[in-house]
Tab-separated table of C-alpha atoms in Angstrom:
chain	number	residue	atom	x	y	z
A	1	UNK	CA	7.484	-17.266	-8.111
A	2	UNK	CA	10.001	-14.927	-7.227
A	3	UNK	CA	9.252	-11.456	-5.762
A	4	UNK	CA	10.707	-8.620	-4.437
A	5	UNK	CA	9.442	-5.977	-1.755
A	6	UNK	CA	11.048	-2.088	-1.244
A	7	UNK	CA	10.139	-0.889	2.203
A	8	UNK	CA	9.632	2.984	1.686
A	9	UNK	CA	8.820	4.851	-2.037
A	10	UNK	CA	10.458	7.228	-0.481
A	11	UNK	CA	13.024	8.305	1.508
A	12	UNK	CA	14.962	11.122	2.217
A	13	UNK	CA	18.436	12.015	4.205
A	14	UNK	CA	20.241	14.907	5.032
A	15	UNK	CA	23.691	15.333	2.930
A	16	UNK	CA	26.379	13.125	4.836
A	17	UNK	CA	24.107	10.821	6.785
A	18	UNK	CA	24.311	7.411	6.455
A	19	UNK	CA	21.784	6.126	3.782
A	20	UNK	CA	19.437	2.836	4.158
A	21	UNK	CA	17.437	1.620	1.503
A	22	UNK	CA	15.559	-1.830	2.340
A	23	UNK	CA	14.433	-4.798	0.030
A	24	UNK	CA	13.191	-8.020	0.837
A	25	UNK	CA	13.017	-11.019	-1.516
A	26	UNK	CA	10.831	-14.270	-2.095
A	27	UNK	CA	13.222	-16.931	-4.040
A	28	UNK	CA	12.852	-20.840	-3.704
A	29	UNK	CA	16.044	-21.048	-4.955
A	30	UNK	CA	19.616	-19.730	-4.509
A	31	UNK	CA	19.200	-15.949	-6.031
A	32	UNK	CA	21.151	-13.644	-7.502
A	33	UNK	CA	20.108	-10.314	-6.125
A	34	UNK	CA	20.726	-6.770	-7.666
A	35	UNK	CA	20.665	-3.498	-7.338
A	36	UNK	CA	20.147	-0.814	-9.823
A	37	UNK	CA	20.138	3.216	-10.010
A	38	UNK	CA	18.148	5.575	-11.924
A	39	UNK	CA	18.932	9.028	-12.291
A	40	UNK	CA	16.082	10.881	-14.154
A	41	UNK	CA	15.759	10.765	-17.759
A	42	UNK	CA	18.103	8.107	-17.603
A	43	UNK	CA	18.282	3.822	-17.795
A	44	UNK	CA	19.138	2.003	-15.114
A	45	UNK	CA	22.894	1.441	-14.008
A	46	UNK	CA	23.930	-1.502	-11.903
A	47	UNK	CA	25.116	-0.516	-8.475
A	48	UNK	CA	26.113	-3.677	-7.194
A	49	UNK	CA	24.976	-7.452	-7.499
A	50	UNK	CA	24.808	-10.998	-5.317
A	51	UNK	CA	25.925	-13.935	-6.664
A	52	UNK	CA	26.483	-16.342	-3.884
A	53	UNK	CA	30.170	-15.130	-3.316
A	54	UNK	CA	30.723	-12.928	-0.099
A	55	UNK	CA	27.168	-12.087	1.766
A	56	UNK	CA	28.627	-8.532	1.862
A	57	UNK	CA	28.892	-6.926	-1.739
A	58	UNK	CA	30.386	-3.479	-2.599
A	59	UNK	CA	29.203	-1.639	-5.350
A	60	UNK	CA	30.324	1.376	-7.375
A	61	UNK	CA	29.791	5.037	-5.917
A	62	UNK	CA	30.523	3.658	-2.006
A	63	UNK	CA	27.333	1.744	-1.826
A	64	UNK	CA	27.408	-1.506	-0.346
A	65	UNK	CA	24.786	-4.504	0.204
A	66	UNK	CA	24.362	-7.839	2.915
A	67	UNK	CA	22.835	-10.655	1.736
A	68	UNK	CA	21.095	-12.285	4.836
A	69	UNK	CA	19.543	-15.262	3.971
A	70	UNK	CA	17.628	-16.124	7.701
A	71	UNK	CA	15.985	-12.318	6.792
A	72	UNK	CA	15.341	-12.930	3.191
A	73	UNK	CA	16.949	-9.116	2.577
A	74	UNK	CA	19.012	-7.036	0.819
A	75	UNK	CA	19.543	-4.049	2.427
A	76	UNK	CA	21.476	-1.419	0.253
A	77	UNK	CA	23.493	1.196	2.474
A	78	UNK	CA	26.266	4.006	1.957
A	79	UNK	CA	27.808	5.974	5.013
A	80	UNK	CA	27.590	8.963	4.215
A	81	UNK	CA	25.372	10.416	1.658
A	82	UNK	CA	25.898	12.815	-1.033
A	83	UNK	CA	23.975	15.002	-3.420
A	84	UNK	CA	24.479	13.184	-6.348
A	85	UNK	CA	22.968	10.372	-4.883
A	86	UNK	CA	19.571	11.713	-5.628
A	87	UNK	CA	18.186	9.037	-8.022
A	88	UNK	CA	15.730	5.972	-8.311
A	89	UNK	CA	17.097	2.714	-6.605
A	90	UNK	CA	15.757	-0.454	-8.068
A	91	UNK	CA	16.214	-4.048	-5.910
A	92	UNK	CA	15.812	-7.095	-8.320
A	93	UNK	CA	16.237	-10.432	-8.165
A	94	UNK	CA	16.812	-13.053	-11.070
A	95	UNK	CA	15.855	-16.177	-12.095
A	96	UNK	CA	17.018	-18.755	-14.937
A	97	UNK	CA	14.326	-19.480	-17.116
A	98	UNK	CA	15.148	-22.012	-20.177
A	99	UNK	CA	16.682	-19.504	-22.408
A	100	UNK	CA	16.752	-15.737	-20.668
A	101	UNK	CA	17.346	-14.184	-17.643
A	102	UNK	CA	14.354	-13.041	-15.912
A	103	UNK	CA	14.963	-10.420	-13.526
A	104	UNK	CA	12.017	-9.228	-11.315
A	105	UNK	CA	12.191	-5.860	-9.948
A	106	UNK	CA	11.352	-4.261	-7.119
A	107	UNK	CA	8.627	-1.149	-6.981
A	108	UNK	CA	11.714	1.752	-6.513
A	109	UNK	CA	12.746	4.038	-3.976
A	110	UNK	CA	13.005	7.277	-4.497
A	111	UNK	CA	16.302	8.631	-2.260
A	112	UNK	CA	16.210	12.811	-2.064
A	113	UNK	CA	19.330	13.940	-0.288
A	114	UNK	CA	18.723	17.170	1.934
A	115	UNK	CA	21.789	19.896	1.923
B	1	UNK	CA	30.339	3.448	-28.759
B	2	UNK	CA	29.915	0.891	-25.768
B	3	UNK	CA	27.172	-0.373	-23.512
B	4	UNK	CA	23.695	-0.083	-24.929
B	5	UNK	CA	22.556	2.764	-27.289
B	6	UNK	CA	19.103	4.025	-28.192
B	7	UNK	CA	17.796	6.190	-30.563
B	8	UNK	CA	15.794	8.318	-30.399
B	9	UNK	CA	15.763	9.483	-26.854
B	10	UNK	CA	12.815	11.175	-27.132
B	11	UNK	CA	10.060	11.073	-29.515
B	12	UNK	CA	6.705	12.598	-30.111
B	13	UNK	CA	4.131	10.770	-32.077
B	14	UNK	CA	0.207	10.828	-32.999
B	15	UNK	CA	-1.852	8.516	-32.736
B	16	UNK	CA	-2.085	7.695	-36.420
B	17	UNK	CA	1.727	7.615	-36.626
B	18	UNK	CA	4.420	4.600	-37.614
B	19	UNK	CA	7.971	4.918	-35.487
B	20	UNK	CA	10.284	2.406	-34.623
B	21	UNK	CA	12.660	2.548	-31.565
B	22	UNK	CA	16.395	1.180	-32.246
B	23	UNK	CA	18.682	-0.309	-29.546
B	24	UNK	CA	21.693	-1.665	-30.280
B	25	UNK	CA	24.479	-3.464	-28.029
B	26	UNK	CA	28.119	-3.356	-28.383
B	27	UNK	CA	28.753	-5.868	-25.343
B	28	UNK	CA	28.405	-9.258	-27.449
B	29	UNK	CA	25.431	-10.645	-25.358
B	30	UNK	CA	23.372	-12.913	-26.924
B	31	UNK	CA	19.699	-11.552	-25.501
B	32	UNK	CA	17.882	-8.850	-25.770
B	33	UNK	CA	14.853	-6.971	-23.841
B	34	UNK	CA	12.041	-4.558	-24.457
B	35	UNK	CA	10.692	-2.526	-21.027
B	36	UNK	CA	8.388	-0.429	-20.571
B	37	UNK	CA	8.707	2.247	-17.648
B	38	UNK	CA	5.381	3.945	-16.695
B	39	UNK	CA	5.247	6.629	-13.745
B	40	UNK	CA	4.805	5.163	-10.583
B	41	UNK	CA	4.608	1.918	-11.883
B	42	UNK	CA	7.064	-1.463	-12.020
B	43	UNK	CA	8.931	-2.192	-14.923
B	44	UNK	CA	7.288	-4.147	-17.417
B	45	UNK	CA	8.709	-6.697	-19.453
B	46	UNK	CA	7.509	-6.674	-23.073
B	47	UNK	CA	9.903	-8.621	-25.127
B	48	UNK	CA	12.878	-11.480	-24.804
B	49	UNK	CA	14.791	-12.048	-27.273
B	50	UNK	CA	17.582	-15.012	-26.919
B	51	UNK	CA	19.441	-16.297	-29.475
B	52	UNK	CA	17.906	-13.768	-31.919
B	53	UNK	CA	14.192	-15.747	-31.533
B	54	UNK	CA	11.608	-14.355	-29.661
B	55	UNK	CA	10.970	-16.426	-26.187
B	56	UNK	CA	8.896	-13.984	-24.515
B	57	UNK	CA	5.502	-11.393	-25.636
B	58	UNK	CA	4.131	-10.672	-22.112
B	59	UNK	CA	0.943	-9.629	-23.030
B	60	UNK	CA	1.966	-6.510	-25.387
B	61	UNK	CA	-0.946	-5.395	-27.717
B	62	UNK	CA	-0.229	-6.027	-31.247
B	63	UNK	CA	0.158	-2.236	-32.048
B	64	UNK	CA	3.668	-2.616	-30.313
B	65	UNK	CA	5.732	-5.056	-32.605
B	66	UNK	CA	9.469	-5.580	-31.739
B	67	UNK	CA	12.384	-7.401	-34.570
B	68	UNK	CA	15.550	-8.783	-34.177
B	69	UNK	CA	17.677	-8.868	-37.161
B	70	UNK	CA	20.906	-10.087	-35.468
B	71	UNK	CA	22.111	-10.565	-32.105
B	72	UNK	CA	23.173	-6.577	-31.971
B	73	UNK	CA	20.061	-5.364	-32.799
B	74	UNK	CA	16.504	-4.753	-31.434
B	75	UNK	CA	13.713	-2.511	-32.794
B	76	UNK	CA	10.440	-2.125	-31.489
B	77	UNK	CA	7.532	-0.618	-34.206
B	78	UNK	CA	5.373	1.419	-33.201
B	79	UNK	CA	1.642	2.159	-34.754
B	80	UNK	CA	-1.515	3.056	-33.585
B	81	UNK	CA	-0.663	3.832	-29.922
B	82	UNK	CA	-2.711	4.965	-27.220
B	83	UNK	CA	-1.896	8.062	-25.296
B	84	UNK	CA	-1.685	5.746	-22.574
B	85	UNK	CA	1.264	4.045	-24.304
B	86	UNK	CA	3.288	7.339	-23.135
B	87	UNK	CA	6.499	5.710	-21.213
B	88	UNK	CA	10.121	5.241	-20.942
B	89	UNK	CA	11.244	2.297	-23.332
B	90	UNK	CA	14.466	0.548	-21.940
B	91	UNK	CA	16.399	-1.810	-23.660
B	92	UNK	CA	18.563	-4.422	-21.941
B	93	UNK	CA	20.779	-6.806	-22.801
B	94	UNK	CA	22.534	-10.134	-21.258
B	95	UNK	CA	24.317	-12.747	-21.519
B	96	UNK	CA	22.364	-15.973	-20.956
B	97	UNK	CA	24.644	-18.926	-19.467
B	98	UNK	CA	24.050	-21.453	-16.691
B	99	UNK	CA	23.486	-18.649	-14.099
B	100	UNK	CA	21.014	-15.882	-14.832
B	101	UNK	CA	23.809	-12.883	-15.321
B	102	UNK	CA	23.467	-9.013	-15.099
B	103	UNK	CA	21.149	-7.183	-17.381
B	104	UNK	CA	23.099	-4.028	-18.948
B	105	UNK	CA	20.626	-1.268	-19.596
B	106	UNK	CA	20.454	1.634	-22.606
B	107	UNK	CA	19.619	5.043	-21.480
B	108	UNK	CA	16.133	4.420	-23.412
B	109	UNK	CA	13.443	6.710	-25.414
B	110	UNK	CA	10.557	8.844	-23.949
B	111	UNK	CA	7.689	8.246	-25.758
B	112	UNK	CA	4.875	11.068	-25.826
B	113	UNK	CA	1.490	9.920	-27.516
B	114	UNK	CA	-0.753	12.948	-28.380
């Protein structure tokens, strides 16, 4: 079964550092890999997803993601944070089941971006 | 409207009450999903629906009871809850091909049980 870990529920950078958010997968297959923000009192918006194209893979909002397959991770980053970046960040991964997608999703971390 | 919509975005409800949520998708996928968000918990899956059948119940109590009358259209009924049963509801929708493709979320309902 598929699984997916979040290193850190929380994490916190000062406004225009460079922002790290890690996630590590379990997949016995070739996955598709995700991930997805939160802002509060809100759903969840896709940043940015893997699909087997380029290992690196921009997202909206200057985030960006490496697929590194010998590390099993995921590792979501942006150069320089800003304060609207305070949200929920969500790493999934997906599998095909017969007839739906199943995505499994990581735990969360929560980013707070110091001024 | 686009994307996913849900009504209401919040509700308040007693135990003794019947509500139903309502999410509705204006991308033309052909599945649907019930989540439930609890604090500091993972998302739960609750409900698949592909092809307007049900493929998936993982686990739900019976007091939660979702519909699909068409492919646009998901509704999740609501009786007898728990106060425990307080949450964020998301629905999500897809479309379900060879590959497993991006879920596209609705802003979803906050659910208080008193």
């Amino acid at each position: 079964a598929q699984s997916v870990t979040q290193l850190g529920s929380h994490v916190s950078v000062s406004e225009g550092a460079l922002v790290l958010l890690r996630c590590n997968y379990s997949s016995s297959v070739p996955p598709y890999l995700f991930w997805y923000v939160q802002y509060p009192n809100q759903g969840l918006q896709l940043l940015l997803k893997y699909t087997s194209a380029a290992t690196l893979v921009k997202g909206i909002n200057g985030f960006e993601a490496e697929f590194k397959k010998s590390e099993t991770s995921f590792h979501l980053t942006k150069p320089s944070a800003h304060m609207s970046d305070a949200a929920e960040y969500f790493c999934a991964v997906s599998e095909k089941e017969t007839s739906y997608d199943k995505v499994i999703f990581g735990p969360g971390t929560s980013l707070s971006v110091i001024p | 409207e686009t994307g996913v919509t849900q009504t209401p975005r919040h509700l308040v409800m007693g135990m003794t009450n019947k509500k139903s949520l309502k999410c509705e998708q204006h991308l033309g996928h052909n599945a649907m999903y019930w989540y439930k968000q609890s604090a500091k918990k993972p998302l739960e899956l609750m409900f698949v629906y592909s092809l307007e059948e049900r493929v998936e119940n993982n686990s739900v109590p019976s007091r939660f009871s979702p519909e699909c009358p068409n492919s646009s259209h998901l509704f999740l009924h609501l009786h007898t809850l728990q106060p425990e049963d307080s949450a964020l509801y998301l629905c999500a929708s897809s479309q379900v091909g060879p590959r497993a493709d991006t879920q596209y979320f609705g802003p979803g309902t906050r659910l208080t049980v008193l």
